[in-house]
C-alpha positions as semicolon CSV with decimal commas, in nm:
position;residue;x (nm);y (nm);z (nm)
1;X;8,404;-11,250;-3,818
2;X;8,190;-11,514;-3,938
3;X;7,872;-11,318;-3,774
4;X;7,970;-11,010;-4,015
5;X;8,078;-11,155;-4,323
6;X;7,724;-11,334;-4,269
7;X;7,546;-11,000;-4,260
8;X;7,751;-10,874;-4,562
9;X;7,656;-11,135;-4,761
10;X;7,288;-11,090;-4,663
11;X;7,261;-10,738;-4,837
12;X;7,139;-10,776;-5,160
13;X;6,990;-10,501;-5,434
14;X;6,611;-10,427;-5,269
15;X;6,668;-10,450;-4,956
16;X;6,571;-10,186;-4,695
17;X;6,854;-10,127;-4,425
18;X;6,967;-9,857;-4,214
19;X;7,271;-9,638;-4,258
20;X;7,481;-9,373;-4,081
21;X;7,585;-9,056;-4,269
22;X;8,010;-9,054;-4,232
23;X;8,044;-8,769;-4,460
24;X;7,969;-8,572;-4,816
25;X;8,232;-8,587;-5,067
26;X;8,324;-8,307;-5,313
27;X;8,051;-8,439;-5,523
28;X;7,826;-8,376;-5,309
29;X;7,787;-8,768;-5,219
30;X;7,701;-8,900;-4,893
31;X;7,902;-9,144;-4,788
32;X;7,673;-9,407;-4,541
33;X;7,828;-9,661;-4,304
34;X;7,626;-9,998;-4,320
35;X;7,576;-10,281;-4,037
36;X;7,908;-10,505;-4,068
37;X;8,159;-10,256;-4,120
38;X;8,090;-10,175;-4,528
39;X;7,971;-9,887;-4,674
40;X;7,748;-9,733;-4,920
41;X;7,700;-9,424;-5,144
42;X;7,405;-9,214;-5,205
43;X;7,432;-9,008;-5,535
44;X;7,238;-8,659;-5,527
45;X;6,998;-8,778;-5,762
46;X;6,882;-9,028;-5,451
47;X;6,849;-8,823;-5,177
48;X;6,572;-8,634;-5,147
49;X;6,288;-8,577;-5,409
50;X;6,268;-8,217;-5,361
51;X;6,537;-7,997;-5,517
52;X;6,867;-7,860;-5,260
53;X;7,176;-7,638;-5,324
54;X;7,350;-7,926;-5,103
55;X;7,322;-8,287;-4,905
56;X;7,349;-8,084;-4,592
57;X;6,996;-7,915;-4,673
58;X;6,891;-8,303;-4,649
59;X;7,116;-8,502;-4,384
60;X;7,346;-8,442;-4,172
61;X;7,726;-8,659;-4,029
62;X;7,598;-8,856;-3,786
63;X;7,277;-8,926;-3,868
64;X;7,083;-9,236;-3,921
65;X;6,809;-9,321;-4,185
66;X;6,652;-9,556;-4,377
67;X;6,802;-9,676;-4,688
68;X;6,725;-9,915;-5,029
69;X;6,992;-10,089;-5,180
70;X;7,027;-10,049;-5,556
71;X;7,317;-10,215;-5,647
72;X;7,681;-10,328;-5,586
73;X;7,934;-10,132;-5,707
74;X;8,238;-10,324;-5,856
75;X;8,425;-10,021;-5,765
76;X;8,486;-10,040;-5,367
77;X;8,713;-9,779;-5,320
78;X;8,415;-9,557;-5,205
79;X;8,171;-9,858;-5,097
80;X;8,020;-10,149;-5,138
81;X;7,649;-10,063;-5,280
82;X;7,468;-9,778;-5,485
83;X;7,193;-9,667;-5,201
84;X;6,889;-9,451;-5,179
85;X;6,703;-9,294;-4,976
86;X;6,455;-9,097;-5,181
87;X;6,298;-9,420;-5,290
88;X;6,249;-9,511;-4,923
89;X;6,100;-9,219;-4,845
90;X;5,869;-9,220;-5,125
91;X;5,771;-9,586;-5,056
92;X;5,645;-9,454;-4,739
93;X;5,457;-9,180;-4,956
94;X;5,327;-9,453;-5,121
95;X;5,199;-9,676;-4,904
96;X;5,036;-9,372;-4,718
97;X;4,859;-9,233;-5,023
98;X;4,726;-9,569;-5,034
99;X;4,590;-9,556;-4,733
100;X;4,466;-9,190;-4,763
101;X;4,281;-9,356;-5,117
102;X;4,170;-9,649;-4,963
103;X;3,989;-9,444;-4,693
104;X;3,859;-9,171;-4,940
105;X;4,061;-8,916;-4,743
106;X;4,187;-8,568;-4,964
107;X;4,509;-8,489;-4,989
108;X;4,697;-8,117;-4,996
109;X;5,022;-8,009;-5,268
110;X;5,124;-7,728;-5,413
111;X;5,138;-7,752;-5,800
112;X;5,497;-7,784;-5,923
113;X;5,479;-7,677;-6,348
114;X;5,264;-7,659;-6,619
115;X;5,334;-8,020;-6,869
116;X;5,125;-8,135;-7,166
117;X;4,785;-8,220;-7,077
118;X;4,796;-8,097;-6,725
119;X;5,017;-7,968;-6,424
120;X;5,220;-8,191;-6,178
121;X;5,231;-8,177;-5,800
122;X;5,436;-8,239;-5,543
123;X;5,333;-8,520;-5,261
124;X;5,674;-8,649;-5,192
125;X;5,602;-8,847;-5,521
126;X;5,490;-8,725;-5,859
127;X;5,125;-8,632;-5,907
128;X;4,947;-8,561;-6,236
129;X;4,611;-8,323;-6,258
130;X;4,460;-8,341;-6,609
131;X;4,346;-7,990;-6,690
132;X;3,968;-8,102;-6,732
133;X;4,003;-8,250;-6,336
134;X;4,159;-7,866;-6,207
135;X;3,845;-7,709;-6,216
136;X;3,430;-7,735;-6,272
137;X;3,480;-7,531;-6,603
138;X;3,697;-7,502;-6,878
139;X;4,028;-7,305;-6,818
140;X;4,275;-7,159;-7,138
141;X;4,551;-7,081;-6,887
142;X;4,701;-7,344;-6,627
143;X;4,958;-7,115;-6,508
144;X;4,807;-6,958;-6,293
145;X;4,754;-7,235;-6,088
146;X;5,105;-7,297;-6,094
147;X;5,285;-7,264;-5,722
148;X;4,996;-7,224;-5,540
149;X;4,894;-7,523;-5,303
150;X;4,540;-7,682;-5,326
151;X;4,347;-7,937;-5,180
152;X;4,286;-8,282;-5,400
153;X;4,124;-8,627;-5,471
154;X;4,280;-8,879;-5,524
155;X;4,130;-9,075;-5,847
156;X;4,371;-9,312;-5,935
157;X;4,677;-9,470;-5,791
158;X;4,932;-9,746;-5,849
159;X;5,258;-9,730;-5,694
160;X;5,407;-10,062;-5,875
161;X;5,347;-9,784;-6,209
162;X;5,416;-9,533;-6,017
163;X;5,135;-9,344;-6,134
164;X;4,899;-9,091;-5,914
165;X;4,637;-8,941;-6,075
166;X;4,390;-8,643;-5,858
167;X;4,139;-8,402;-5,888
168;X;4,020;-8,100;-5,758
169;X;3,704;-8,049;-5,986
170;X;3,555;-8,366;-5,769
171;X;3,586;-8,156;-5,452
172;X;3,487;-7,830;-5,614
173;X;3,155;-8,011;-5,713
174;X;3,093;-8,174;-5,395
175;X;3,130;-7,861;-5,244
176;X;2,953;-7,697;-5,498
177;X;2,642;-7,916;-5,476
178;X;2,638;-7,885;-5,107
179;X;2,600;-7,530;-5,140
180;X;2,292;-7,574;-5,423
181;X;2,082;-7,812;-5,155
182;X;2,139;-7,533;-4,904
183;X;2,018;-7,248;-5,117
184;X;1,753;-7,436;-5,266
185;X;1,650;-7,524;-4,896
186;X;1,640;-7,135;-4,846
187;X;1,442;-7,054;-5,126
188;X;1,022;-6,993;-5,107
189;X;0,804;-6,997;-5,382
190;X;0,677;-6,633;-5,416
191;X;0,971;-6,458;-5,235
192;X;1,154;-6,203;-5,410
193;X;1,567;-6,214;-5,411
194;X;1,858;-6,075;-5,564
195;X;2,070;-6,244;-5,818
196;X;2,316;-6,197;-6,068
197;X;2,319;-6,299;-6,464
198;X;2,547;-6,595;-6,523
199;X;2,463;-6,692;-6,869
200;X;2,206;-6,602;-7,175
201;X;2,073;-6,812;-7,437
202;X;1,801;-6,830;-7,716
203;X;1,548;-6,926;-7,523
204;X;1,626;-6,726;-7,127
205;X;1,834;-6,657;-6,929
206;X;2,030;-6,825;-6,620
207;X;2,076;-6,590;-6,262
208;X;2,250;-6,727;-5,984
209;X;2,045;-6,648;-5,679
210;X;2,278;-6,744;-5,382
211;X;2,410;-7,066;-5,499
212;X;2,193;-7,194;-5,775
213;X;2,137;-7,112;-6,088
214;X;1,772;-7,037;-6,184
215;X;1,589;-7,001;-6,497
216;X;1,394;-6,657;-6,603
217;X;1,214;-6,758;-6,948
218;X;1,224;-6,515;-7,189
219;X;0,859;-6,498;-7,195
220;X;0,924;-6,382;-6,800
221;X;1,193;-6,106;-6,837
222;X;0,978;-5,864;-6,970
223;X;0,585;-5,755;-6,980
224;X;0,672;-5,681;-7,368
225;X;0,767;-5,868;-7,612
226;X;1,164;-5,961;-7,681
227;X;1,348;-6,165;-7,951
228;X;1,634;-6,211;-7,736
229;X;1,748;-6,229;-7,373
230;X;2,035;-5,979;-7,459
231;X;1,787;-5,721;-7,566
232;X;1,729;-5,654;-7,214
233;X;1,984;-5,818;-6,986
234;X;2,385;-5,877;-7,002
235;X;2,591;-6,134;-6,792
236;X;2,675;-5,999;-6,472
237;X;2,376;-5,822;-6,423
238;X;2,260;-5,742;-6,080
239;X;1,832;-5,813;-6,112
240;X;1,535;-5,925;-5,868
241;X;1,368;-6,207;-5,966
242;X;1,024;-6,357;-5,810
243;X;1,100;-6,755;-5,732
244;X;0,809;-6,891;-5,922
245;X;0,844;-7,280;-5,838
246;X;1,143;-7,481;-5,707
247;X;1,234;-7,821;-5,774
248;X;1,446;-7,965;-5,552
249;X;1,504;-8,337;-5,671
250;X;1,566;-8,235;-6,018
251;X;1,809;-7,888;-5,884
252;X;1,577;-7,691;-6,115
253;X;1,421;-7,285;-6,023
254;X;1,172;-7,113;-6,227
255;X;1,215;-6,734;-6,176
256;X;1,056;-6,462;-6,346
257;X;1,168;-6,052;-6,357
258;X;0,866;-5,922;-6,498
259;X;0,681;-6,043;-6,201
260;X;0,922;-5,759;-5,970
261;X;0,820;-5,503;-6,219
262;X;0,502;-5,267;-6,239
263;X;0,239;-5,398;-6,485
264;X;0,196;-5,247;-6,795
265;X;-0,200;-5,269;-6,781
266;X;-0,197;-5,127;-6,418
267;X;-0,252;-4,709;-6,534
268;X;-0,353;-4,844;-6,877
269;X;-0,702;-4,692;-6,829
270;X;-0,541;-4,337;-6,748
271;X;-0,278;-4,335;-7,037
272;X;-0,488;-4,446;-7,290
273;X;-0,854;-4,343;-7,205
274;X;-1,119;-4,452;-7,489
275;X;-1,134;-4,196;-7,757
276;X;-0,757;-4,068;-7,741
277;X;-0,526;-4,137;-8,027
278;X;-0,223;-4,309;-8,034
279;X;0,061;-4,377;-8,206
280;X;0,146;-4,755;-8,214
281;X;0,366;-5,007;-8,386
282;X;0,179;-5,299;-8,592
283;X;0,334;-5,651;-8,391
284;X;0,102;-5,943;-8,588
285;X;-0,088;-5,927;-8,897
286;X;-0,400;-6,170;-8,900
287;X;-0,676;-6,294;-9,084
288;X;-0,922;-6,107;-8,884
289;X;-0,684;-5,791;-8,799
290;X;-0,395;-5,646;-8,665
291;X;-0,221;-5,621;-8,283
292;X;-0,062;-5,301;-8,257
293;X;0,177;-5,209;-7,958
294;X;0,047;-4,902;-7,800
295;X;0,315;-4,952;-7,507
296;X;0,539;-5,159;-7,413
297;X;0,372;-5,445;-7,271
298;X;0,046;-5,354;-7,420
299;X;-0,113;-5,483;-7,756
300;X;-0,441;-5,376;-7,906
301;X;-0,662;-5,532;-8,167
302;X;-0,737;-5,348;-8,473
303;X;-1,029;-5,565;-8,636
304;X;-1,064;-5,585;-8,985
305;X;-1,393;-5,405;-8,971
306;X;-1,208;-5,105;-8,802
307;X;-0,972;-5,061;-9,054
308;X;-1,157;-4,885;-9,360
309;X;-1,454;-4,756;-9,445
310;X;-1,443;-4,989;-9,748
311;X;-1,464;-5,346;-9,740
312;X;-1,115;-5,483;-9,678
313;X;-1,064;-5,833;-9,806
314;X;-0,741;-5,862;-9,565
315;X;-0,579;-5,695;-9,322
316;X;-0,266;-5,681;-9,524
317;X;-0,388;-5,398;-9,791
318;X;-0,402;-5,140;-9,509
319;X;-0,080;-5,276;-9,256
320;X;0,221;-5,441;-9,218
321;X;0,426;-5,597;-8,940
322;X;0,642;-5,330;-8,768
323;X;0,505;-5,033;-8,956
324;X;0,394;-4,794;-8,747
325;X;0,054;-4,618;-8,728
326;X;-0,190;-4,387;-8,583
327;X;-0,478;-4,570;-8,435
328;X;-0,827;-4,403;-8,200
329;X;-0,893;-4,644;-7,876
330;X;-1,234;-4,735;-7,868
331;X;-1,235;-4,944;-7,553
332;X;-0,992;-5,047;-7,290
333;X;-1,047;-5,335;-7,026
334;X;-0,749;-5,344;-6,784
335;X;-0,896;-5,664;-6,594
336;X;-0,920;-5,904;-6,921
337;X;-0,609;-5,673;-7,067
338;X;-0,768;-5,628;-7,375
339;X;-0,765;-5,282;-7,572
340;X;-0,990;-5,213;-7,889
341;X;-0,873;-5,003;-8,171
342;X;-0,955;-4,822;-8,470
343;X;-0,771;-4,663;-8,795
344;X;-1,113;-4,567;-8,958
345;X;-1,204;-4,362;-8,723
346;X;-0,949;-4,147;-8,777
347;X;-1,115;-4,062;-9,089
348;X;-1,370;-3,942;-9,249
349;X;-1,652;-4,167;-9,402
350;X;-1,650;-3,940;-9,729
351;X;-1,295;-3,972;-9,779
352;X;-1,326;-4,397;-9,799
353;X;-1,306;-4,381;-10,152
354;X;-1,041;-4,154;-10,260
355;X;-1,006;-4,296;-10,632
356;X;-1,398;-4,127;-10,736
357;X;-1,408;-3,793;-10,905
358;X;-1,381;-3,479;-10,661
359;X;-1,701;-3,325;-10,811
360;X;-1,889;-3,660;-10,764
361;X;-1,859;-3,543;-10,338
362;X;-2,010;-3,216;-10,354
363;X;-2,269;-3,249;-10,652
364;X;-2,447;-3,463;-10,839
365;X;-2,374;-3,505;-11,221
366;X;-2,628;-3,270;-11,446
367;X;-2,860;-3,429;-11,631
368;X;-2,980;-3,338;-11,972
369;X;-3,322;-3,221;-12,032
370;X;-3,604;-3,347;-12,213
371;X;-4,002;-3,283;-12,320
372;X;-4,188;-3,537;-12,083
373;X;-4,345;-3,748;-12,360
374;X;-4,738;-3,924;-12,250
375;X;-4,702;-4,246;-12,404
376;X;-4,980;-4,321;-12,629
377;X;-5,281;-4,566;-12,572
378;X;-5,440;-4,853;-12,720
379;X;-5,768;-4,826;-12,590
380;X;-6,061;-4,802;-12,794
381;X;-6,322;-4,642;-12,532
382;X;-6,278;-4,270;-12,453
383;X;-6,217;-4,194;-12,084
384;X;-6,095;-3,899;-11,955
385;X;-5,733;-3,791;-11,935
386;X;-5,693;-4,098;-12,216
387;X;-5,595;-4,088;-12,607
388;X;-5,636;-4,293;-12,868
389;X;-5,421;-4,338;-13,140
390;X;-5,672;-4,218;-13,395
391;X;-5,674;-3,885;-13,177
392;X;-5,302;-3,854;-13,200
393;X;-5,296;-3,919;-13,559
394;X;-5,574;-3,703;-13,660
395;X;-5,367;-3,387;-13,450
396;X;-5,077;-3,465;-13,623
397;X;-5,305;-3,477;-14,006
398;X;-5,453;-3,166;-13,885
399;X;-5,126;-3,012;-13,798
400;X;-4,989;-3,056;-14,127
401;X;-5,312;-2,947;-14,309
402;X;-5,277;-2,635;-14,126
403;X;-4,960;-2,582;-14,255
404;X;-5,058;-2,671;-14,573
405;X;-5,348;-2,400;-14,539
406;X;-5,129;-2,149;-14,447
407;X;-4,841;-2,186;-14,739
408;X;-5,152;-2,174;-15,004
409;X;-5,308;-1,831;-14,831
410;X;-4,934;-1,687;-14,834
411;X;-4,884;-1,781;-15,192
412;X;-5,197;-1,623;-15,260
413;X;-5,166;-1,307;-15,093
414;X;-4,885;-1,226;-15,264
């Protein structure tokens, strides 16, 4: 007797002993026989921590586990101590996702609900996944993770707090960057593979090209000129890109599309051979001319001395960005991708200055005319083909003499 009231006294609140299941009350409490003849009680609540319809789902009469006392209950009638055997079992939990931390080992759960900030999971103990640690981007909707069972990291743990914090965007980037090293491994400079547009921006745009993202400047997406990435590509695109230089320290792939397509200087020569006329679309306005777009891709000079056949102080009094024009191709050199233009040729030299009379182009204004007058001269010695002014003076005396002469004989005759 002594022995047993010895071991009675020995159980205290905290203590780990072992019980028998005796039975389940109609309140669905097991009733658990203790070493020295006493007895305890395990409420629902302290059974398991998954749910159950009933304490049968969990234990059955007869059997033996492991227990933690809680605390005495003044009330004997149905036992001496409050018991639990969910907290053992999640001691164990415990102490073994201590171990699994300690030894960087992953753990596996399914996800038990949606709560603010995150989801929970189920381990045996409670688990918390903030939403930023579920995946490698952002995500609006956590439901749909809920019920489904991943694999997880775990980040933080303290089982005095109680507290268990994992991650699965940790493994998803591990796993993640072990994929990039192997595609980056794969890739050649020069090759040509197939990706698929993951995202655009201002200044490119990003294709995933089996496992990395690459970068196609926007200067390399097109032989022509483009404000925007979106003007000729949209996410999910399926393209072929040229790998034009990997890095593989920094992660980083140049790629270019324009490089996979035909050149647009390549049947140049045949499309535009010197002396045909064009239609074209004016691109830059400079000092010294203008580069008009003949094709996409393709950009000719108009020179400021091939724009009128009037001086033209600058290019601006004859063009203007994006207007469109006729222009004549005076040369084209496929090799140095340069393509010489003209707009005055495409008219006539007469025609340069429209703002002169029409009559001024066909004749010349009349003039007026006049007696040819021999200007007198001052020399006194008489040479031939020469008067003097005494000679012209005496005509003229003479002249009017005779006129005289001729009155008086009229006035006479009559």
């Amino acid at each position: 007797m002594s022995d047993v009231m010895k071991e009675v006294e020995d159980i205290s609140p905290g203590d780990l002993v072992k019980g028998e299941v005796l039975a389940i009350d109609n309140d669905k409490q097991v009733i658990v026989g203790l070493a020295g003849g006493q007895e305890g009680l395990i409420p629902p609540r302290e059974l398991a921590s998954d749910r159950f319809d009933h304490p049968s789902d969990i234990v059955s009469v007869g059997d033996v586990i492991d227990l933690v006392v809680l605390r005495d209950i003044k009330d004997k009638e149905q036992g001496s101590f409050i018991l639990s055997k969910k907290r053992v079992d999640q001691r164990k939990v415990w102490e073994e996702l201590q171990e699994k931390y300690d030894n960087d080992e992953t753990v596996e759960a399914p996800v038990s609900r949606v709560v603010k900030g995150g989801l929970t999971v189920d381990l045996g103990v409670r688990g918390f996944v903030p939403a930023s640690q579920m995946d490698t981007s952002f995500v609006s909707d956590l439901s749909q993770f809920e019920g489904q069972t991943y694999t997880f990291k775990i980040i933080e743990i303290d089982p005095n707090e109680r507290q268990l914090i994992l991650s699965r965007k940790v493994l998803l980037e591990k796993e993640q960057a072990a994929e990039r090293e192997e595609a980056l491994a794969k890739l050649e400079e020069g090759s040509v593979v197939e990706g698929e547009v993951v995202r655009l921006t201002n200044f490119g745009a990003f294709v995933d090209v089996g496992g990395v993202d690459g970068l196609v400047h926007i200067s390399e997406i097109a032989h022509e000129r483009i404000s925007h990435p979106k003007d000729k590509l949209a996410k999910g695109d399926k393209v072929n890109v040229k790998v034009l230089k990997v890095d593989t320290e920094r992660e980083r792939v140049s790629l270019s599309i324009k490089e996979t397509l035909p050149g647009p200087w390549d049947t140049v020569e045949e499309e535009l051979p010197a002396g045909s006329v064009v239609k074209g679309t004016v691109k830059r306005v400079t000092d010294f001319g203008a580069f008009v777009e003949v094709k996409p891709g393709v950009e000719g000079l108009v020179h400021i001395s091939e724009m009128a056949h009037k001086h033209v102080e600058t290019p601006h009094e004859i063009v203007a960005k994006d207007e469109e024009i006729d222009v004549k191709v005076l040369s084209v050199s496929p090799s140095e991708e340069r393509i010489s233009l003209s707009i005055k040729a495409l008219t006539d030299d007469s025609s340069a200055d429209s703002s002169a009379p029409s009559k001024a182009k066909n004749e010349a204004p009349r003039q007026e005319e006049r007696p040819t007058i021999q200007k007198p001269s001052l020399r006194d010695d008489n040479e031939d083909g020469a008067f003097t002014l005494g000679d012209q003076i005496g005509d003229q005396l003479s002249s009017l003499m005779g006129n005289t002469d001729s009155e008086d004989s009229d006035d006479e005759e009559e």
